Short mmCIF file of C-alpha atoms in Angstrom, two decimals:
data_model
loop_
_atom_site.label_atom_id
_atom_site.label_comp_id
_atom_site.label_asym_id
_atom_site.label_seq_id
_atom_site.Cartn_x
_atom_site.Cartn_y
_atom_site.Cartn_z
CA ARG H 10 100.66 21.08 69.00
CA GLY H 11 100.46 24.80 69.72
CA GLN H 12 103.80 24.77 71.49
CA GLU H 13 105.38 22.77 68.68
CA ARG H 14 104.11 25.15 65.98
CA PHE H 15 104.99 28.20 68.09
CA ASN H 16 108.55 26.94 68.56
CA ILE H 17 108.93 26.38 64.82
CA TYR H 18 107.42 29.59 63.47
CA CYS H 19 107.33 32.14 66.30
CA ALA H 20 110.08 31.43 68.83
CA PRO H 21 112.97 32.40 66.51
CA CYS H 22 111.84 36.02 66.88
CA HIS H 23 109.47 36.04 69.87
CA GLY H 24 111.52 33.67 72.07
CA GLU H 25 110.32 30.45 73.68
CA LEU H 26 108.72 32.42 76.51
CA GLY H 27 107.11 34.96 74.19
CA ASN H 28 109.24 37.74 75.67
CA GLY H 29 110.64 39.03 72.37
CA ALA H 30 114.12 37.61 72.95
CA GLY H 31 114.44 35.01 70.19
CA VAL H 32 117.67 33.97 68.51
CA VAL H 33 117.24 36.37 65.59
CA VAL H 34 116.98 39.25 68.06
CA GLN H 35 120.22 38.08 69.65
CA ARG H 36 121.76 38.42 66.19
CA GLY H 37 120.75 42.04 65.79
CA PHE H 38 117.18 42.07 64.49
CA VAL H 39 114.69 44.48 66.04
CA PRO H 40 112.90 42.72 68.90
CA PRO H 41 109.17 42.12 68.55
CA PRO H 42 106.95 43.21 71.43
CA THR H 43 106.66 40.87 74.37
CA TYR H 44 103.40 38.97 74.63
CA HIS H 45 103.46 39.76 78.34
CA GLN H 46 102.66 43.46 78.06
CA ASP H 47 99.17 44.53 79.13
CA ARG H 48 98.11 45.49 75.60
CA LEU H 49 98.78 42.02 74.20
CA ARG H 50 97.48 40.16 77.27
CA THR H 51 94.09 41.82 76.80
CA VAL H 52 93.84 41.93 73.01
CA ALA H 53 91.19 39.76 71.34
CA VAL H 54 92.40 36.38 70.15
CA GLY H 55 91.24 37.31 66.64
CA TYR H 56 93.86 40.05 66.59
CA LEU H 57 96.65 37.54 67.23
CA TYR H 58 95.21 35.22 64.58
CA GLY H 59 95.08 38.13 62.14
CA VAL H 60 98.70 39.07 62.75
CA ILE H 61 99.81 35.50 62.09
CA THR H 62 97.69 35.44 58.94
CA ASN H 63 98.51 38.89 57.53
CA GLY H 64 101.77 39.88 59.20
CA LEU H 65 102.46 43.21 60.88
CA ALA H 66 105.33 45.68 60.32
CA PRO H 67 108.48 43.58 59.81
CA MET H 68 106.68 40.29 60.53
CA PRO H 69 105.62 38.58 57.30
CA SER H 70 102.32 36.83 56.65
CA TYR H 71 102.35 33.15 57.59
CA ALA H 72 99.10 32.39 55.73
CA ASN H 73 100.91 30.13 53.27
CA GLN H 74 103.05 28.34 55.85
CA ILE H 75 100.62 27.81 58.76
CA SER H 76 97.18 26.26 58.30
CA PRO H 77 94.18 28.06 59.82
CA ARG H 78 93.83 25.30 62.45
CA ASP H 79 97.47 25.64 63.43
CA ARG H 80 97.16 29.42 63.65
CA TRP H 81 94.44 28.92 66.25
CA VAL H 82 96.49 26.41 68.24
CA ILE H 83 99.39 28.88 68.21
CA VAL H 84 97.07 31.61 69.52
CA ALA H 85 95.91 29.25 72.29
CA TYR H 86 99.52 28.52 73.17
CA ILE H 87 100.33 32.25 73.26
CA ARG H 88 97.49 32.67 75.77
CA ALA H 89 98.92 29.78 77.83
CA LEU H 90 102.34 31.47 77.77
CA GLN H 91 100.79 34.72 78.90
CA PHE H 92 99.05 33.03 81.81
CA SER H 93 102.16 31.08 82.78
CA GLN H 94 104.29 34.22 83.00
CA ASN H 95 101.69 36.36 84.78
CA VAL H 96 100.23 34.18 87.50
CA ASN H 97 98.98 35.92 90.61
CA VAL H 98 100.65 34.08 93.50
CA LYS H 99 97.47 34.47 95.56
CA ASP H 100 95.68 32.23 93.03
CA LEU H 101 98.04 29.31 93.77
CA THR H 102 97.42 26.57 96.29
CA PRO H 103 99.33 26.85 99.58
CA ALA H 104 101.72 24.09 98.43
CA GLU H 105 102.37 25.92 95.15
CA GLN H 106 102.96 29.17 97.05
CA GLN H 107 105.53 27.40 99.23
CA ALA H 108 107.29 26.03 96.15
CA VAL H 109 107.45 29.52 94.64
CA ALA H 110 108.77 30.95 97.90
CA ALA H 111 111.43 28.21 97.94
CA GLY H 112 112.44 29.11 94.37
CA GLY H 113 110.72 26.15 92.71
#
């Protein structure tokens, strides 16, 4: 559900990977920050929830469009995206390390 809601409300600006390269950015809008920078990887989850709720800079509030429950599932999905794009290869199993080395 988090991925579904993220793709509807967030990906147009933030991109499907959370890297700030959504379709609106490709059409000339100012890119939002990537979720993969150290500051946003370490920020409290309440901060992300608050930004979805209240907006920040050019991002509007989504309080009326996204239920509180769905805001939390989006935050959980953002954390999953952050982990998926910043895995330490040493934390993978040997088979997974081989797949990465082979380009998989």
